[in-house]
Structures are given as C-alpha cells and as structure tokens.
Amino acid sequence: MFSKVEKYPALTLALIAVSFLIFGYSTSLPKITDFIIFCIFVIGFDLLYGHMGQLSFGHMLYLGAGAYGCGMFAYHVYPDPFLSLLVGVLVGAGLAAILGLVVVKTSHAAFALLNLALNEVGAYLVLSPLHTWTGGEDGLSLFFKSYGFINFSDRTFRFYFCLAALLLVVLLVVRLVRSPYGILLKSIKENETRVKFLGYNTYMYKYVTFIISGAIVGFSGALTSLNLAYCNTSLMAPSRNVEVIFAALMGGAGSVLGAVVGGTAFMTISNYLASYIVRWEMFLGVALLAFAFWFRKGIWGYARKL
Amino acid sequence: MGEPILATSGVTKRFDGLVAVDDITYEVAEGETAGIIGPNGAGKSTFFNLLTGYFKPSQGQVYFRGRDVTVLPSYQRVMLGIARTFQLVSVFDSMTVMENMMLARVRQGPDYDSKLRFFFKNVHYKGLERECGEALETLGIAGKADTLTADMGYGEKRELEIAIALSLNPKILLLDEPFAGLSLVDIAHISEVIKKIKGKFTIVIIEHKISKLMDLVESLCVINEGALVCNGNPQEVICDAKVKACYWGKEDMVCY
Ligand SMILES: Nc1ncnc2c1ncn2[C@@H]1O[C@H](COP(=O)(O)OP(=O)(O)OP(=O)(O)O)[C@@H](O)[C@H]1O
Ligand SMILES: [Mg+2]
C-alpha cells in the first residue's frame, strides 16, 4: 500500500503535509518546525549517502555555512528574510563547489573523514579567526524584516513557511531521483567504474551531486537561522554529524520519504525521550544497533511493503 | 582489408614486477570480427583494459582511427564508439533490467544533451522504453524488462550486458570471454547473436578455446605470457609452430 505513495509525487507531498499538520497542531508548532527543518537536512545529506553511496561525516559544515550565510547577511548587510535565505543556499552550494573539487575525488573512509576534517576547520574558523563577523562563541542574534503577514517572528507563519520549503525540496528531489540522473546516481552507488564504460563522466556527476547536496543542506541551515533568529557555533558543530547519519539510517537510506520518516523519528526520540531519560543517547545507540542488524532498510523500507 | 579502426604500437603494462602485457603491436581492421586467444593469465583481459582505458599503458600507444587515444579517459572512448563487456559479467544488480538499458541508452540520445531533461524528466517515458525494449528483444530477454537484475541467471545477465553494449552505438565491440561460465544452450544463443550482428561493426572476442571462435572470426591473434605470438588468418595461426608450443598438450588445440 505505502509503495504506491512513492509512485505518485502528489501523494507523497500530501502525506507529508497532512502528517506534519497533524503533528504540529497536536503537539507544538515550534517543535515541529524544528523537525521539518531537520528533515530537509536529512534529505540533502541522503542524496549523497543513500542515493549515491557516499557517506559524509562532515555535513554539519554545510548546515553551518547556510546558517551563517543567512545570519551574517541579515546581521551585517540587510535583514531581508528571502535574500538572507538565498545567500544561505548560495553559500552552502558555493562552499560545496569549492571543496567538492577535491573531496569528490575520494571515496569511502577517505571521503567520510575528509569531510569531517573540513567540518572541524570550518567550526574553528567561525569560532575564532572570523569572530568579528560571526560573533564567535556568542553567535549572532538576528532580526528579520517583516512584510505584512510575512513575519518570521510569528511562529505559525514560520511553521507554514518551513513546511512549504520541505514540500518544495521533496518535490525537487523526487523529480531528480526519477530522472535519468536518478538512475545514474543508483548505478554510481553500485559500481562507479562500470558506469564510466557506459560513457558517463562519473566525476562530474559526483561533483554536481555534492553541490546539490550542499545547497539543500545549506538551505536547511539558513532556515534554522531564520527560525531560531540566531546562529551560533552549535550549528556547525562536528560532533553533531551523527544526528543526520542516525536519521538517514533509521528512516531508510536512499528514499526521499525514508529521509523524512527518519528525520521525524530521530527528532521524536531526541526531543521526547530526552525529557524522560537523561542519558537518552544510549537508547539511540541501541536503536541504531537494531537498525544495523535487523532493519537494514530502515523504518520506511519496511513500511512501504505493508 | 579495410583501414585499422583500433591499433596499438608497443603497448606494455607492468604491475609491480609482473609484465602483464609485453610490447604488443596490434591492429584490427574496420568491419572485421577478430579473435584473441591465449592461455590463463596470458594478459588478454589486461590488453582489453588498455584498449578501453581501464588502465593506462606503462609504455606504448593506442590509436582509434588514427587518433592517439592512449590517455583518453574510458568514458570518452565509449563516446568514440569503443564498447566492451567484462569477463565477469558486470551489470547493475540493484536496478531493473529496463533501468540498466535506459542508463546506457539515454547517454546516446537527445535527452542527455538537454540537461533539463536529463535531470528532471521522468525516465519512464514511452519512446525510451520502446527503444530499450527492442534492444532487449534482440537478445531474447524482452520478457525480463521489469525483473530486478539480481534475480536473473548468469546467462541472462550476460545477454543483458551485450544488449547494453549494443545500445552504446558501438563502432567496435570488445567481448571478453562472452561464453565463459555459460550453459551449452546459452553459448549457442550468444554465438547466434554474434553471427547476427557481425559485419555491422568491428568485433573483437577474447576466448580460451579456439573451437568456439573458428566459425566467427576472420582473424585470430594469440597472446602468451603478455606477448603477441601470432596474428593473422585463423587457419594459418592455429597451425603455427609457436602457437602449438604455447598450447602444447591442450586437446582443444587441433589443427583443422
Ligand atoms: N589489476 C591487476 N593488478 C595486478 N596484477 C594483475 C592485475 N590484472 C591482471 N594482473 C595480472 O596480469 C596477468 C594477466 O592477467 P589477465 O587477466 O590479463 O589474463 P587473461 O589472459 O585475461 O587470463 P584469463 O584467461 O584467466 O582471463 C595475470 O598474471 C594477472 O594476475
Ligand atoms: Mg581474462
């Protein structure tokens, strides 16, 4: 039954919209807004990991790049929310375009660790050498202009805006994945060398994918700044890379809906379990073991077969 | 004989101490079907890998229609028209048979040149599916279009791999042991397919056993311990004394 949902993008979008509306109004809108933004992060990360088979340990760098791009533009240049968002996306994509030239030449462990190393460098740069612009340890408190009902200090508006952003990203990635490029991604994941013998310059496509991923992750970072009205070093913290990896695995890597399910599941555990159990990370660890051994395809991988 | 389509001059490939391909100068004429034989570990596959850009030679040059392609990346050689299959069948198990075909076919069509369509058009559209279906038909596996490739038998996968290579608009097709590991029925079938496509473009086939090649090829080349031993008319080649020496004791090696 659920596998049908994936066949029709309109159904996918409707399912996501309705679920988040129900979550949002039955719990709290600001909390679910966080969930939604995190889901965009997972989708961007999973384009590289689940769809193309390249696991990055350093994608917080692009989240932070988007967050600081958006935040610093609003703080230092002009507090228009849409321009700031755009700058966030461009900074995420641009950084991926520069670093990707080298990063994409590696794969497997080298790829994962090189990304982590770059993430560490980025986190250091915003904390210390660039502190005049980034606000260092304190970060930046942000204010965004409002235009009538377009008011980012209104939590209900923020919720709907982020939900619309998520639907847009889902639509984009669903279309990408169903295109010839989507099949190419799958084939690169399985056997990159073989793809070259079909006439494809795999390096170029890996590079392009890295940039698209950087742009989407940067977008989620920019939304974070917009949503929280501040940005600080925790948005680029290398130690938080596990979160998105956990989420992608839990939901089921290599599926757009899986990424949304995983993002939501991870946020639910980290938000709710944390208020009952102090050391909730341990349960996350146990859950991850369960997924690694028994539920390889993630929650969505199993649900789609129902 | 026509002009050479693919040629090498003194190509050598060394792996650490081992010389896998030793100073081979070879050419295959446009339109002909050529065979390459040689015992295990002779360097046949490595030679193919030099022709297709899988490896760069340690020494020597590779020419395609007179153009030096020695350092051209493999994907660009494919676009010149050099298509190949692998000794161990290599197709994408995680995708359906149709998706395997589409990936190869799309690269040759107009949808590749329009990046908008390559990135955003739904790949399951009529024109492409029909084209790929026809290609599968040639190999007799059209009924398997929606099967997950991992669920196919080895023989069928080999047929798929040949269908993929054929859909790359090859000018020259390099088949590395297309009969290896197949049942007699599959061998007969693939042999039929090769006879059907033979003459439309150049084909080079690697084989262990001469008997499977005798009624397919117009020229035969023998490689032993990395070096080219003999090249020419198949009948003459198999009677050559040097060839007999390196195949000594192998019953397959009968002089016709
Ligand atoms: N990537 C590699 N690294 C190191 N040695 C290699 C590599 N590829 C091939 N060789 C060696 O080169 C020699 C030639 O191997 P090759 O696969 O070309 O032989 P072949 O004629 O195709 O044999 P077969 O009939 O068994 O397929 C062998 O000794 C092999 O071990
Ligand atoms: Mg071989």
Coordinates of C-alpha atoms in Angstrom, one line a residue, chain A residues 3-297:
Chain A
S3 CA 4.8 1.7 -2.0
K4 CA 2.0 3.3 -4.1
V5 CA 2.6 6.6 -2.3
E6 CA 6.1 6.8 -3.8
K7 CA 4.8 6.3 -7.3
Y8 CA 2.8 9.5 -7.3
P9 CA 4.7 12.6 -6.1
A10 CA 1.4 14.3 -5.4
L11 CA 0.5 11.6 -2.9
T12 CA 4.0 11.8 -1.3
L13 CA 3.6 15.6 -0.8
A14 CA 0.0 15.2 0.5
L15 CA 1.1 12.5 3.0
I16 CA 3.9 14.7 4.3
A17 CA 1.8 17.8 4.5
V18 CA -1.0 16.2 6.3
S19 CA 1.2 14.3 8.8
F20 CA 3.1 17.4 9.8
L21 CA -0.1 19.4 10.1
I22 CA -1.4 16.8 12.5
F23 CA 1.9 16.6 14.4
G24 CA 2.1 20.3 14.6
Y25 CA -1.3 21.0 15.9
S26 CA -1.4 18.1 18.3
T27 CA 2.0 18.9 19.9
S28 CA 3.6 22.3 19.4
L29 CA 4.2 24.2 16.2
P30 CA 7.7 25.5 17.1
K31 CA 8.9 22.0 17.9
I32 CA 7.5 20.5 14.7
T33 CA 9.1 23.4 12.8
D34 CA 12.5 22.1 14.1
F35 CA 11.5 18.6 12.9
I36 CA 10.7 19.9 9.4
I37 CA 13.9 21.8 9.0
F38 CA 15.9 18.7 10.2
C39 CA 14.1 16.6 7.6
I40 CA 15.4 18.9 4.9
F41 CA 18.9 18.4 6.2
V42 CA 18.4 14.6 6.1
I43 CA 17.1 14.8 2.5
G44 CA 20.1 16.8 1.4
F45 CA 22.5 14.5 3.2
D46 CA 20.8 11.4 1.9
L47 CA 21.1 12.4 -1.7
L48 CA 24.8 11.8 -1.3
Y49 CA 24.7 8.9 1.1
G50 CA 21.6 6.9 0.3
H51 CA 21.2 7.7 -3.4
M52 CA 24.9 7.9 -4.5
G53 CA 26.6 5.8 -1.8
Q54 CA 29.0 8.4 -0.4
L55 CA 28.8 8.7 3.4
S56 CA 29.9 12.1 4.7
F57 CA 30.9 12.6 8.4
G58 CA 31.0 16.4 7.9
H59 CA 27.8 17.7 6.5
M60 CA 27.3 20.0 9.6
L61 CA 29.8 22.2 7.7
Y62 CA 27.2 22.9 5.0
L63 CA 24.4 23.3 7.6
G64 CA 26.6 25.9 9.4
A65 CA 27.6 27.5 6.1
G66 CA 23.9 28.0 5.2
A67 CA 23.1 29.2 8.7
Y68 CA 26.0 31.7 8.9
G69 CA 25.5 32.8 5.3
C70 CA 21.9 33.6 6.1
G71 CA 22.6 35.0 9.5
M72 CA 25.7 37.1 8.6
F73 CA 23.9 38.6 5.6
A74 CA 20.9 39.6 7.7
Y75 CA 23.1 40.9 10.5
H76 CA 25.8 42.8 8.5
V77 CA 24.1 43.6 5.2
Y78 CA 20.4 43.7 5.0
P79 CA 17.8 41.8 7.2
D80 CA 15.5 40.8 4.3
P81 CA 14.5 37.2 5.1
F82 CA 14.3 36.0 1.5
L83 CA 17.6 37.5 0.4
S84 CA 19.2 36.0 3.5
L85 CA 17.8 32.6 2.7
L86 CA 19.1 32.9 -0.8
V87 CA 22.5 33.8 0.4
G88 CA 22.5 30.8 2.8
V89 CA 21.7 28.5 -0.1
L90 CA 24.4 30.0 -2.3
V91 CA 27.0 29.9 0.5
G92 CA 26.2 26.2 1.0
A93 CA 26.3 25.4 -2.7
G94 CA 29.4 27.6 -3.3
L95 CA 31.3 26.0 -0.4
A96 CA 30.4 22.6 -1.8
A97 CA 31.5 23.7 -5.2
I98 CA 34.9 24.8 -4.0
L99 CA 35.6 21.9 -1.5
G100 CA 33.9 19.3 -3.8
L101 CA 36.6 19.7 -6.4
V102 CA 38.9 17.8 -4.1
V103 CA 36.5 16.0 -1.8
V104 CA 34.7 14.2 -4.6
K105 CA 38.0 12.6 -5.8
T106 CA 38.0 10.5 -2.7
S107 CA 35.5 7.9 -1.6
H108 CA 34.7 5.5 1.3
A109 CA 36.6 6.2 4.5
A110 CA 38.7 8.9 3.0
F111 CA 35.6 10.8 1.8
A112 CA 33.9 10.5 5.2
L113 CA 37.0 11.7 7.1
L114 CA 38.0 14.4 4.7
N115 CA 34.5 15.9 5.2
L116 CA 34.9 15.6 8.9
A117 CA 38.3 17.3 8.8
L118 CA 36.9 20.2 6.7
N119 CA 34.0 20.5 9.2
E120 CA 36.5 20.8 12.0
V121 CA 38.3 23.6 10.1
G122 CA 35.1 25.4 9.4
A123 CA 34.0 25.2 13.0
Y124 CA 37.3 26.6 14.2
L125 CA 37.2 29.4 11.6
V126 CA 33.8 30.7 12.7
L127 CA 34.7 30.3 16.4
S128 CA 37.9 32.2 16.4
P129 CA 39.6 33.8 13.3
L130 CA 36.3 35.1 11.9
H131 CA 34.7 36.0 15.2
T132 CA 34.4 39.7 14.3
W133 CA 31.8 38.7 11.7
T134 CA 30.4 35.5 13.1
G135 CA 30.1 36.7 16.7
G136 CA 32.5 33.9 17.9
E137 CA 31.2 31.9 20.8
D138 CA 28.2 34.1 21.4
G139 CA 27.0 33.9 17.8
L140 CA 24.7 36.4 16.2
S141 CA 21.2 37.4 17.4
L142 CA 19.1 38.1 14.3
F143 CA 16.3 40.2 13.3
F144 CA 14.4 39.9 10.0
K145 CA 12.2 42.4 8.3
S146 CA 8.5 41.6 8.0
Y147 CA 6.1 42.4 5.2
G148 CA 2.5 42.2 6.3
F149 CA 1.7 38.6 7.1
I150 CA 5.2 37.5 6.0
N151 CA 6.5 37.8 9.5
F152 CA 9.2 35.5 10.7
S153 CA 8.7 36.3 14.4
D154 CA 5.3 34.7 14.1
R155 CA 5.6 31.0 15.0
T156 CA 2.6 30.0 13.0
F157 CA 4.0 31.7 9.9
R158 CA 7.4 30.0 10.4
F159 CA 5.7 26.6 10.7
Y160 CA 3.9 27.0 7.4
F161 CA 6.8 28.6 5.7
C162 CA 9.1 25.7 6.6
L163 CA 6.5 23.1 5.7
A164 CA 6.2 24.7 2.3
A165 CA 10.0 24.7 2.0
L166 CA 10.1 21.0 2.9
L167 CA 7.5 20.2 0.3
L168 CA 9.5 22.1 -2.3
V169 CA 12.6 20.2 -1.5
V170 CA 10.8 16.9 -1.6
L171 CA 9.3 17.7 -5.0
L172 CA 12.7 18.7 -6.3
V173 CA 14.5 15.6 -5.1
V174 CA 11.6 13.2 -6.1
R175 CA 11.9 14.6 -9.6
L176 CA 15.7 14.3 -9.6
V177 CA 15.6 10.7 -8.4
R178 CA 13.1 9.6 -11.1
S179 CA 15.0 11.2 -13.9
P180 CA 17.9 9.6 -15.9
Y181 CA 20.2 11.3 -13.5
G182 CA 18.5 9.4 -10.7
I183 CA 19.3 6.1 -12.3
L184 CA 22.8 7.3 -12.8
L185 CA 23.1 8.0 -9.1
K186 CA 22.0 4.5 -8.3
S187 CA 24.5 3.0 -10.7
I188 CA 27.3 5.1 -9.3
K189 CA 26.4 3.8 -5.9
E190 CA 26.6 0.2 -7.1
N191 CA 29.7 0.3 -9.3
E192 CA 31.2 3.6 -10.3
T193 CA 33.9 2.1 -12.6
R194 CA 31.3 0.3 -14.6
V195 CA 29.3 3.5 -15.2
K196 CA 32.3 5.0 -16.9
F197 CA 32.1 2.3 -19.5
L198 CA 28.6 3.5 -20.4
G199 CA 30.2 6.8 -21.4
Y200 CA 29.5 8.8 -18.2
N201 CA 32.0 11.2 -16.7
T202 CA 31.2 10.0 -13.2
Y203 CA 33.5 12.6 -11.5
M204 CA 31.4 15.4 -12.9
Y205 CA 28.1 13.8 -11.7
K206 CA 29.5 13.1 -8.3
Y207 CA 30.6 16.8 -8.2
V208 CA 27.2 18.1 -9.3
T209 CA 25.5 15.9 -6.7
F210 CA 27.9 17.1 -4.0
I211 CA 26.9 20.7 -4.9
I212 CA 23.1 19.9 -4.9
S213 CA 23.5 18.3 -1.5
G214 CA 25.4 21.3 -0.2
A215 CA 22.7 23.6 -1.5
I216 CA 19.9 21.7 0.1
V217 CA 21.8 21.3 3.4
G218 CA 22.7 25.0 3.3
F219 CA 19.0 25.7 2.8
S220 CA 18.1 23.8 5.9
G221 CA 20.9 25.7 7.7
A222 CA 19.5 29.1 6.5
L223 CA 16.0 28.1 7.6
T224 CA 17.4 27.2 11.0
S225 CA 18.8 30.7 11.4
L226 CA 15.6 32.2 10.3
N227 CA 13.6 30.0 12.6
L228 CA 15.7 30.5 15.7
A229 CA 16.6 34.2 15.0
Y230 CA 20.2 33.4 15.9
C231 CA 23.1 31.5 14.7
N232 CA 25.9 30.1 16.7
T233 CA 28.7 27.6 16.6
S234 CA 26.4 24.7 17.6
L235 CA 25.0 24.9 14.0
M236 CA 28.4 23.8 12.7
A237 CA 29.4 21.5 15.5
P238 CA 31.3 18.5 14.0
S239 CA 30.1 16.3 16.9
R240 CA 26.5 16.7 15.7
N241 CA 27.2 14.9 12.4
V242 CA 26.0 11.6 13.9
E243 CA 22.5 13.0 14.1
V244 CA 21.9 13.2 10.4
I245 CA 23.5 9.8 9.8
F246 CA 21.3 8.2 12.5
A247 CA 18.3 9.8 11.0
A248 CA 19.1 8.6 7.4
L249 CA 19.7 5.1 8.6
M250 CA 16.6 4.9 10.8
G251 CA 14.3 6.1 8.0
G252 CA 15.9 4.1 5.3
A253 CA 18.7 5.5 3.2
G254 CA 18.1 6.1 -0.5
S255 CA 14.5 7.1 -0.3
V256 CA 13.1 10.6 0.0
L257 CA 10.2 9.5 2.2
G258 CA 12.6 7.4 4.2
A259 CA 14.6 10.6 4.9
V260 CA 11.5 12.4 6.1
V261 CA 10.4 9.4 8.3
G262 CA 14.0 9.1 9.7
G263 CA 14.3 12.8 10.4
T264 CA 11.0 12.8 12.2
A265 CA 11.8 9.6 14.2
F266 CA 15.2 10.9 15.2
M267 CA 13.8 14.2 16.4
T268 CA 11.0 12.5 18.3
I269 CA 13.4 10.3 20.1
S270 CA 15.9 13.1 20.9
N271 CA 13.2 15.6 21.9
Y272 CA 10.8 13.4 23.9
L273 CA 13.0 10.6 25.3
A274 CA 15.4 13.3 26.5
S275 CA 12.8 14.8 28.8
Y276 CA 12.2 11.4 30.5
I277 CA 15.6 9.9 30.4
V278 CA 18.7 11.9 31.0
R279 CA 21.1 9.7 29.0
W280 CA 18.8 9.2 26.1
E281 CA 21.7 8.8 23.7
M282 CA 22.2 5.3 25.0
F283 CA 18.8 4.4 23.7
L284 CA 19.6 6.0 20.4
G285 CA 22.7 3.7 20.3
V286 CA 20.6 0.7 21.0
A287 CA 18.1 1.7 18.3
L288 CA 20.9 2.1 15.8
L289 CA 22.2 -1.3 16.6
A290 CA 18.7 -2.7 16.0
F291 CA 18.6 -0.9 12.7
A292 CA 22.1 -2.1 11.7
F293 CA 21.3 -5.7 12.4
W294 CA 17.6 -6.3 11.9
F295 CA 16.1 -3.4 10.0
R296 CA 18.7 -2.7 7.3
K297 CA 16.2 -0.9 5.1

